[in-house]
């Protein structure tokens, strides 16, 4: 199967409404056209005709591992080390629980203030449930490396900051953590599908991520969990669901964990949602995606800074420290984003004052970036964001 040229070939594979410049792929990816056909086939042919037989005949039961292997190729993971299902919140919970058990004599979970709140909430909940005296210690992102010490049990961070797009050095931090016998758990929510990740090469212990952002699998699409093969058979399955049992259809009354990453399955896999994960990634070079993302990000930064000096760049300029988004701080950021959305430039807002623009090179090119900057200038310089209708805060920002 021939390789697809990023944007030149891939743009035609997505459904995007006329007149929209979509810069929110870091929150919800656009719809790949192939997903419609694939999900329809699952509904009408597999579910419709095969009914319950499809668990075997259509391979539904094996989906979590099969789809996991597709994702593994995107994140530099070994075959058979990624399991798909449930939500990102549940997957980070599983990973952190297993990691803490592996370092039972230590009590500190180290994370940073740029981590996504749900990761921190899940850590707080797990610590309270365990009741073993653990502490969630938060430091500024730039202080993570200096804060690693022999009292830390787990390094628990997101590679790319959801607000600023700041990127941690996975290889460097993992190496230092391991030198201090710290177990690592990485959240790849803003990495997977956006930039090359090398979990195996970096020696990461656990990683989790979602698939509805840069992997474009749709709202509420299932998450994934990576467990390094050297860790898998020793990882405790804190959520010991029946699909993670060694013999789920023996219906034994006691739990016995399956071998390897299979033990990280929990409940029945979401078959329709998983079907959306089988699309174009086998034909796209993630290194080309990354190169174009950085170039488009540079272009957006230059255009916006030239046109709108009142917007303050909060995303690192250095390529190695940046994900696939560009964020600006602006006091009227929420209203300004509503004004942009009304004019067909869709980004999003994160409190307290961050305007985020996600860059997905599969369907965004130079002309869209320049046009978006022009509209941003119209909204900011023209004071359009001050209109009353843009001050009303929606439930989802």
Tab-separated table of C-alpha atoms in Angstrom:
chain	number	residue	atom	x	y	z
A	1	UNK	CA	0.000	0.000	0.000
A	2	UNK	CA	1.494	3.337	-1.074
A	3	UNK	CA	2.351	6.099	1.395
A	4	UNK	CA	0.072	9.118	1.587
A	5	UNK	CA	1.576	12.582	1.283
A	6	UNK	CA	0.592	14.572	4.336
A	7	UNK	CA	-2.077	17.153	3.468
A	8	UNK	CA	-1.601	16.775	-0.313
A	9	UNK	CA	-3.288	13.360	-0.138
A	10	UNK	CA	-4.738	13.196	3.357
A	11	UNK	CA	-6.932	16.319	3.273
A	12	UNK	CA	-9.377	14.578	0.941
A	13	UNK	CA	-9.824	11.743	3.425
A	14	UNK	CA	-11.601	13.946	5.994
A	15	UNK	CA	-15.033	15.484	6.217
A	16	UNK	CA	-14.770	19.180	7.077
A	17	UNK	CA	-17.646	21.658	6.736
A	18	UNK	CA	-17.368	24.289	4.030
A	19	UNK	CA	-15.942	27.571	5.272
A	20	UNK	CA	-14.417	26.126	8.448
A	21	UNK	CA	-10.759	26.290	9.450
A	22	UNK	CA	-10.510	23.581	12.079
A	23	UNK	CA	-7.785	24.251	14.643
A	24	UNK	CA	-9.149	22.103	17.461
A	25	UNK	CA	-7.825	18.686	16.496
A	26	UNK	CA	-5.974	18.682	19.808
A	27	UNK	CA	-9.366	18.374	21.512
A	28	UNK	CA	-11.459	16.419	18.993
A	29	UNK	CA	-10.119	15.230	15.656
A	30	UNK	CA	-12.047	15.667	12.423
A	31	UNK	CA	-14.061	12.820	10.914
A	32	UNK	CA	-12.098	10.521	8.547
A	33	UNK	CA	-14.410	9.536	5.704
A	34	UNK	CA	-13.387	5.889	5.946
A	35	UNK	CA	-14.802	5.708	9.466
A	36	UNK	CA	-18.358	6.149	8.186
A	37	UNK	CA	-18.067	3.140	5.891
A	38	UNK	CA	-16.266	1.019	8.485
A	39	UNK	CA	-18.714	1.688	11.322
A	40	UNK	CA	-21.677	1.203	9.004
A	41	UNK	CA	-20.284	-2.194	8.006
A	42	UNK	CA	-19.910	-3.202	11.653
A	43	UNK	CA	-23.505	-2.179	12.342
A	44	UNK	CA	-25.204	-3.667	9.307
A	45	UNK	CA	-23.067	-6.669	8.393
A	46	UNK	CA	-21.341	-7.754	11.577
A	47	UNK	CA	-23.909	-6.835	14.230
A	48	UNK	CA	-26.889	-6.977	11.889
A	49	UNK	CA	-26.189	-10.290	10.150
A	50	UNK	CA	-23.839	-12.096	12.507
A	51	UNK	CA	-25.444	-10.994	15.758
A	52	UNK	CA	-23.649	-12.494	18.771
A	53	UNK	CA	-21.620	-14.758	16.505
A	54	UNK	CA	-19.590	-11.702	15.507
A	55	UNK	CA	-17.599	-11.869	18.753
A	56	UNK	CA	-15.827	-14.765	17.046
A	57	UNK	CA	-16.566	-14.443	13.336
A	58	UNK	CA	-15.783	-10.719	13.107
A	59	UNK	CA	-13.019	-10.772	15.697
A	60	UNK	CA	-14.715	-8.450	18.185
A	61	UNK	CA	-13.212	-10.238	21.181
A	62	UNK	CA	-9.663	-9.675	19.888
A	63	UNK	CA	-10.254	-6.018	18.991
A	64	UNK	CA	-8.571	-4.493	22.068
A	65	UNK	CA	-5.259	-6.191	21.244
A	66	UNK	CA	-5.591	-5.846	17.461
A	67	UNK	CA	-6.282	-2.117	17.654
A	68	UNK	CA	-3.638	-1.829	20.357
A	69	UNK	CA	-1.012	-3.137	17.949
A	70	UNK	CA	-1.995	-0.473	15.413
A	71	UNK	CA	-1.541	2.216	18.050
A	72	UNK	CA	1.721	0.617	19.209
A	73	UNK	CA	3.287	1.434	15.843
A	74	UNK	CA	2.412	5.111	16.373
A	75	UNK	CA	3.960	5.356	19.830
A	76	UNK	CA	7.093	3.266	19.444
A	77	UNK	CA	5.775	0.379	21.509
A	78	UNK	CA	6.464	-3.318	21.209
A	79	UNK	CA	3.860	-5.562	19.577
A	80	UNK	CA	1.468	-6.974	22.160
A	81	UNK	CA	2.155	-4.243	24.733
A	82	UNK	CA	-0.860	-1.954	24.166
A	83	UNK	CA	-4.443	-2.634	25.239
A	84	UNK	CA	-7.402	-0.514	24.100
A	85	UNK	CA	-10.641	0.099	25.977
A	86	UNK	CA	-12.339	2.177	28.656
A	87	UNK	CA	-11.435	5.852	29.181
A	88	UNK	CA	-8.149	7.646	29.727
A	89	UNK	CA	-9.101	8.294	33.343
A	90	UNK	CA	-9.453	4.562	33.970
A	91	UNK	CA	-6.235	3.748	32.134
A	92	UNK	CA	-4.120	6.202	34.119
A	93	UNK	CA	-5.726	4.837	37.287
A	94	UNK	CA	-4.722	1.303	36.303
A	95	UNK	CA	-1.203	2.374	35.404
A	96	UNK	CA	-0.636	4.398	38.570
A	97	UNK	CA	-2.036	1.651	40.805
A	98	UNK	CA	0.287	-0.929	39.269
A	99	UNK	CA	3.259	1.442	39.422
A	100	UNK	CA	2.722	2.200	43.127
A	101	UNK	CA	2.612	-1.502	43.933
A	102	UNK	CA	5.976	-1.910	42.211
A	103	UNK	CA	7.522	0.706	44.497
A	104	UNK	CA	5.602	-0.054	47.683
A	105	UNK	CA	8.204	1.307	50.107
A	106	UNK	CA	7.993	4.828	48.660
A	107	UNK	CA	5.071	7.198	49.112
A	108	UNK	CA	5.491	10.146	46.720
A	109	UNK	CA	3.766	10.483	43.356
A	110	UNK	CA	5.538	13.304	41.502
A	111	UNK	CA	3.591	15.297	38.911
A	112	UNK	CA	3.475	18.881	37.679
A	113	UNK	CA	1.049	21.774	37.729
A	114	UNK	CA	0.674	21.537	33.961
A	115	UNK	CA	-0.695	18.005	34.102
A	116	UNK	CA	-4.265	17.510	32.955
A	117	UNK	CA	-6.608	17.792	35.953
A	118	UNK	CA	-8.263	14.405	35.453
A	119	UNK	CA	-4.885	12.697	35.920
A	120	UNK	CA	-4.454	14.522	39.201
A	121	UNK	CA	-8.013	13.774	40.298
A	122	UNK	CA	-7.535	10.066	39.612
A	123	UNK	CA	-4.297	10.103	41.604
A	124	UNK	CA	-6.047	11.799	44.528
A	125	UNK	CA	-8.847	9.243	44.433
A	126	UNK	CA	-6.474	6.284	44.238
A	127	UNK	CA	-4.348	7.601	47.103
A	128	UNK	CA	-7.456	8.047	49.266
A	129	UNK	CA	-8.685	4.553	48.409
A	130	UNK	CA	-5.340	2.904	49.153
A	131	UNK	CA	-5.017	4.680	52.498
A	132	UNK	CA	-1.312	3.860	52.675
A	133	UNK	CA	0.037	7.364	53.261
A	134	UNK	CA	0.890	8.293	49.692
A	135	UNK	CA	1.361	11.936	48.715
A	136	UNK	CA	0.718	13.621	45.358
A	137	UNK	CA	3.493	16.190	45.020
A	138	UNK	CA	3.051	18.913	42.385
A	139	UNK	CA	5.852	21.137	41.109
A	140	UNK	CA	6.162	23.525	38.180
A	141	UNK	CA	6.816	21.712	34.864
A	142	UNK	CA	10.345	23.079	34.616
A	143	UNK	CA	11.114	21.772	38.130
A	144	UNK	CA	10.298	18.111	37.455
A	145	UNK	CA	13.851	16.962	36.767
A	146	UNK	CA	15.303	18.633	39.863
A	147	UNK	CA	12.495	17.176	41.995
A	148	UNK	CA	13.284	13.545	41.192
A	149	UNK	CA	14.689	11.849	44.278
A	150	UNK	CA	14.881	8.517	46.071
A	151	UNK	CA	11.666	9.230	47.982
A	152	UNK	CA	9.626	9.362	44.743
A	153	UNK	CA	7.753	6.184	43.892
A	154	UNK	CA	6.259	7.211	40.546
A	155	UNK	CA	6.908	9.939	37.996
A	156	UNK	CA	3.401	10.670	36.663
A	157	UNK	CA	3.235	13.328	33.952
A	158	UNK	CA	1.771	14.237	30.577
A	159	UNK	CA	4.332	14.583	27.805
A	160	UNK	CA	2.681	17.639	26.190
A	161	UNK	CA	0.982	20.244	28.385
A	162	UNK	CA	-2.671	20.556	27.386
A	163	UNK	CA	-2.756	24.345	27.830
A	164	UNK	CA	0.612	25.613	26.646
A	165	UNK	CA	1.814	22.830	24.368
A	166	UNK	CA	5.067	22.611	26.350
A	167	UNK	CA	6.748	19.224	25.810
A	168	UNK	CA	8.701	17.277	28.411
A	169	UNK	CA	11.872	15.387	27.413
A	170	UNK	CA	10.641	11.818	27.795
A	171	UNK	CA	13.980	10.121	27.243
A	172	UNK	CA	15.883	12.349	29.651
A	173	UNK	CA	13.324	12.271	32.461
A	174	UNK	CA	12.723	8.517	32.159
A	175	UNK	CA	16.455	7.796	32.284
A	176	UNK	CA	16.942	9.942	35.383
A	177	UNK	CA	13.872	8.431	37.040
A	178	UNK	CA	15.122	4.903	36.437
A	179	UNK	CA	18.549	5.793	37.805
A	180	UNK	CA	16.718	6.587	41.060
A	181	UNK	CA	14.512	3.449	40.853
A	182	UNK	CA	11.392	5.503	40.084
A	183	UNK	CA	8.612	3.916	38.010
A	184	UNK	CA	7.350	6.073	35.135
A	185	UNK	CA	3.786	6.692	33.955
A	186	UNK	CA	3.350	8.953	30.915
A	187	UNK	CA	0.110	10.434	29.549
A	188	UNK	CA	0.248	10.686	25.746
A	189	UNK	CA	-3.091	12.428	25.191
A	190	UNK	CA	-1.471	15.283	23.267
A	191	UNK	CA	1.348	13.216	21.752
A	192	UNK	CA	-0.106	10.121	20.102
A	193	UNK	CA	-0.773	10.822	16.435
A	194	UNK	CA	0.849	14.261	16.622
A	195	UNK	CA	4.538	13.510	16.984
A	196	UNK	CA	6.937	10.551	17.061
A	197	UNK	CA	6.957	8.753	20.411
A	198	UNK	CA	9.480	6.053	21.327
A	199	UNK	CA	8.190	4.288	24.430
A	200	UNK	CA	10.364	1.203	23.973
A	201	UNK	CA	13.465	3.209	23.145
A	202	UNK	CA	12.990	5.470	26.162
A	203	UNK	CA	12.362	2.519	28.471
A	204	UNK	CA	9.013	3.851	29.701
A	205	UNK	CA	7.225	1.595	32.196
A	206	UNK	CA	3.589	2.637	31.642
A	207	UNK	CA	1.840	5.041	29.271
A	208	UNK	CA	-1.775	5.862	28.510
A	209	UNK	CA	-3.520	8.029	25.970
A	210	UNK	CA	-6.789	8.833	24.249
A	211	UNK	CA	-7.736	8.351	20.614
A	212	UNK	CA	-10.262	11.133	19.949
A	213	UNK	CA	-7.672	13.886	19.482
A	214	UNK	CA	-4.911	13.478	16.886
A	215	UNK	CA	-5.850	9.853	16.158
A	216	UNK	CA	-9.278	11.088	14.995
A	217	UNK	CA	-11.386	8.217	16.341
A	218	UNK	CA	-14.391	10.309	17.364
A	219	UNK	CA	-15.987	11.680	20.554
A	220	UNK	CA	-15.664	9.340	23.486
A	221	UNK	CA	-13.399	6.955	21.577
A	222	UNK	CA	-11.639	4.415	23.817
A	223	UNK	CA	-8.287	5.009	25.456
A	224	UNK	CA	-5.168	2.860	25.368
A	225	UNK	CA	-2.719	1.588	27.967
A	226	UNK	CA	0.901	0.608	27.378
A	227	UNK	CA	2.720	-1.699	29.773
A	228	UNK	CA	6.376	-2.427	29.062
A	229	UNK	CA	6.757	-6.174	28.418
A	230	UNK	CA	9.285	-6.452	31.260
A	231	UNK	CA	6.613	-5.091	33.610
A	232	UNK	CA	3.485	-6.753	32.276
A	233	UNK	CA	3.377	-10.029	34.190
A	234	UNK	CA	4.161	-8.244	37.439
A	235	UNK	CA	1.578	-5.498	37.049
A	236	UNK	CA	-1.362	-5.767	39.422
A	237	UNK	CA	-4.726	-5.288	37.746
A	238	UNK	CA	-6.370	-2.867	40.193
A	239	UNK	CA	-9.565	-2.944	38.130
A	240	UNK	CA	-9.908	-6.709	37.955
A	241	UNK	CA	-12.682	-6.999	35.402
A	242	UNK	CA	-13.799	-10.228	33.810
A	243	UNK	CA	-12.167	-9.520	30.442
A	244	UNK	CA	-8.797	-9.301	32.212
A	245	UNK	CA	-9.234	-12.755	33.724
A	246	UNK	CA	-6.962	-15.574	32.555
A	247	UNK	CA	-10.048	-17.606	31.581
A	248	UNK	CA	-12.970	-15.169	31.317
A	249	UNK	CA	-15.400	-17.667	29.873
A	250	UNK	CA	-14.728	-20.267	32.530
A	251	UNK	CA	-16.676	-17.940	34.863
A	252	UNK	CA	-14.612	-18.837	37.900
A	253	UNK	CA	-15.653	-17.096	41.113
A	254	UNK	CA	-12.135	-15.942	41.995
A	255	UNK	CA	-9.986	-13.548	39.933
A	256	UNK	CA	-6.842	-14.805	38.219
A	257	UNK	CA	-5.042	-12.247	36.053
A	258	UNK	CA	-4.377	-12.973	32.400
A	259	UNK	CA	-0.798	-12.920	31.203
A	260	UNK	CA	0.860	-9.748	29.958
A	261	UNK	CA	-1.076	-6.646	29.048
A	262	UNK	CA	-4.271	-8.683	28.602
A	263	UNK	CA	-4.822	-8.329	32.357
A	264	UNK	CA	-5.429	-4.622	31.799
A	265	UNK	CA	-8.682	-5.327	30.003
A	266	UNK	CA	-11.647	-4.482	32.200
A	267	UNK	CA	-15.128	-4.828	30.723
A	268	UNK	CA	-16.734	-5.604	27.378
A	269	UNK	CA	-14.942	-3.697	24.594
A	270	UNK	CA	-16.859	-0.873	22.842
A	271	UNK	CA	-17.012	-2.515	19.428
A	272	UNK	CA	-18.552	0.357	17.456
A	273	UNK	CA	-16.122	2.901	18.886
A	274	UNK	CA	-13.142	0.661	18.232
A	275	UNK	CA	-14.148	0.250	14.603
A	276	UNK	CA	-13.440	3.963	14.124
A	277	UNK	CA	-9.790	3.368	14.997
A	278	UNK	CA	-9.088	1.431	11.810
A	279	UNK	CA	-8.264	4.137	9.288
A	280	UNK	CA	-5.347	5.905	7.598
A	281	UNK	CA	-2.448	5.636	10.035
A	282	UNK	CA	-0.738	2.698	8.355
A	283	UNK	CA	-0.206	4.897	5.283
A	284	UNK	CA	1.134	8.064	6.935
A	285	UNK	CA	4.687	8.787	8.079
A	286	UNK	CA	4.481	10.285	11.589
A	287	UNK	CA	7.854	11.999	11.052
A	288	UNK	CA	6.398	13.870	8.083
A	289	UNK	CA	3.363	14.786	10.180
A	290	UNK	CA	5.672	16.188	12.837
A	291	UNK	CA	7.793	18.201	10.386
A	292	UNK	CA	4.736	19.825	8.841
A	293	UNK	CA	3.200	20.462	12.255
A	294	UNK	CA	6.264	22.391	13.385
A	295	UNK	CA	6.403	24.402	10.161
A	296	UNK	CA	2.719	25.296	10.409
A	297	UNK	CA	3.145	26.202	14.061
A	298	UNK	CA	6.032	28.523	13.195
A	299	UNK	CA	3.880	30.141	10.526
A	300	UNK	CA	0.956	30.690	12.903
A	301	UNK	CA	3.219	32.176	15.567
A	302	UNK	CA	4.821	34.580	13.084
A	303	UNK	CA	1.505	35.667	11.555
A	304	UNK	CA	-0.299	36.210	14.858
A	305	UNK	CA	2.587	38.015	16.526
A	306	UNK	CA	2.891	40.351	13.539
A	307	UNK	CA	-0.810	41.084	13.446
A	308	UNK	CA	-1.846	40.906	17.126
A	309	UNK	CA	0.870	42.048	19.544
A	310	UNK	CA	-1.633	42.015	22.419
A	311	UNK	CA	-1.691	38.202	22.313
A	312	UNK	CA	1.109	36.677	24.401
A	313	UNK	CA	2.647	33.448	23.126
A	314	UNK	CA	2.797	30.811	25.891
A	315	UNK	CA	3.900	27.895	23.706
A	316	UNK	CA	7.665	27.268	23.558
A	317	UNK	CA	9.286	28.415	20.306
A	318	UNK	CA	11.928	25.683	20.371
A	319	UNK	CA	10.771	22.727	18.287
A	320	UNK	CA	12.013	20.086	20.706
A	321	UNK	CA	9.980	21.630	23.527
A	322	UNK	CA	6.712	21.974	21.636
A	323	UNK	CA	3.777	19.704	20.880
A	324	UNK	CA	1.363	20.241	17.986
A	325	UNK	CA	-0.513	23.282	19.220
A	326	UNK	CA	0.055	26.994	19.570
A	327	UNK	CA	-1.421	28.820	22.560
A	328	UNK	CA	-1.735	32.515	23.325
A	329	UNK	CA	-2.727	34.250	26.545
A	330	UNK	CA	-5.295	37.037	26.230
A	331	UNK	CA	-7.464	38.553	28.969
A	332	UNK	CA	-10.543	38.351	26.744
A	333	UNK	CA	-9.595	34.925	25.476
A	334	UNK	CA	-12.936	33.189	25.952
A	335	UNK	CA	-14.951	35.869	24.171
A	336	UNK	CA	-12.338	36.195	21.438
A	337	UNK	CA	-12.524	32.458	20.773
A	338	UNK	CA	-16.322	32.611	20.518
A	339	UNK	CA	-15.974	35.417	17.976
A	340	UNK	CA	-13.475	33.346	15.996
A	341	UNK	CA	-15.723	30.284	16.033
A	342	UNK	CA	-18.608	32.410	14.750
A	343	UNK	CA	-16.363	33.336	11.812
A	344	UNK	CA	-15.358	29.768	11.022
A	345	UNK	CA	-12.027	29.533	12.857
A	346	UNK	CA	-12.517	26.800	15.437
A	347	UNK	CA	-10.027	26.642	18.276
A	348	UNK	CA	-10.786	26.474	21.972
A	349	UNK	CA	-10.227	28.152	25.322
A	350	UNK	CA	-8.676	26.932	28.551
A	351	UNK	CA	-8.961	28.857	31.810
A	352	UNK	CA	-7.882	31.290	32.884
A	353	UNK	CA	-6.892	33.063	29.640
A	354	UNK	CA	-5.506	30.569	27.100
A	355	UNK	CA	-6.580	30.511	23.447
A	356	UNK	CA	-5.515	27.167	21.950
A	357	UNK	CA	-4.998	26.380	18.284
A	358	UNK	CA	-4.345	22.717	17.534
A	359	UNK	CA	-2.505	21.898	14.325
A	360	UNK	CA	-3.325	18.675	12.503
A	361	UNK	CA	-1.322	18.624	9.242
A	362	UNK	CA	-3.457	15.810	7.859
A	363	UNK	CA	-6.137	18.379	7.024
A	364	UNK	CA	-4.626	21.826	7.706
A	365	UNK	CA	-2.216	23.608	5.337
A	366	UNK	CA	-0.442	26.932	4.956
A	367	UNK	CA	-3.346	28.774	3.351
A	368	UNK	CA	-5.671	27.878	6.245
A	369	UNK	CA	-3.099	29.077	8.773
A	370	UNK	CA	-2.663	32.447	7.049
A	371	UNK	CA	-6.405	32.936	6.676
A	372	UNK	CA	-6.935	32.034	10.346
A	373	UNK	CA	-4.385	34.671	11.361
A	374	UNK	CA	-6.201	37.262	9.270
A	375	UNK	CA	-9.470	36.483	11.047
A	376	UNK	CA	-7.761	36.533	14.437
A	377	UNK	CA	-6.532	40.034	13.591
A	378	UNK	CA	-10.046	41.120	12.620
A	379	UNK	CA	-11.443	39.859	15.917
A	380	UNK	CA	-8.712	41.271	18.174
A	381	UNK	CA	-7.748	44.530	16.464
A	382	UNK	CA	-11.348	45.289	15.552
A	383	UNK	CA	-12.566	44.663	19.097
A	384	UNK	CA	-15.227	42.244	17.825
A	385	UNK	CA	-14.669	40.031	20.870
A	386	UNK	CA	-16.233	42.719	23.084
A	387	UNK	CA	-19.734	42.080	21.722
A	388	UNK	CA	-22.217	40.904	24.373
A	389	UNK	CA	-23.118	37.673	22.593
A	390	UNK	CA	-19.520	36.426	22.949
A	391	UNK	CA	-19.442	36.960	26.706
A	392	UNK	CA	-21.941	34.171	27.422
A	393	UNK	CA	-20.028	31.141	28.747
A	394	UNK	CA	-21.082	27.767	27.331
A	395	UNK	CA	-21.089	24.557	29.371
A	396	UNK	CA	-18.179	23.230	27.274
A	397	UNK	CA	-15.433	25.785	26.674
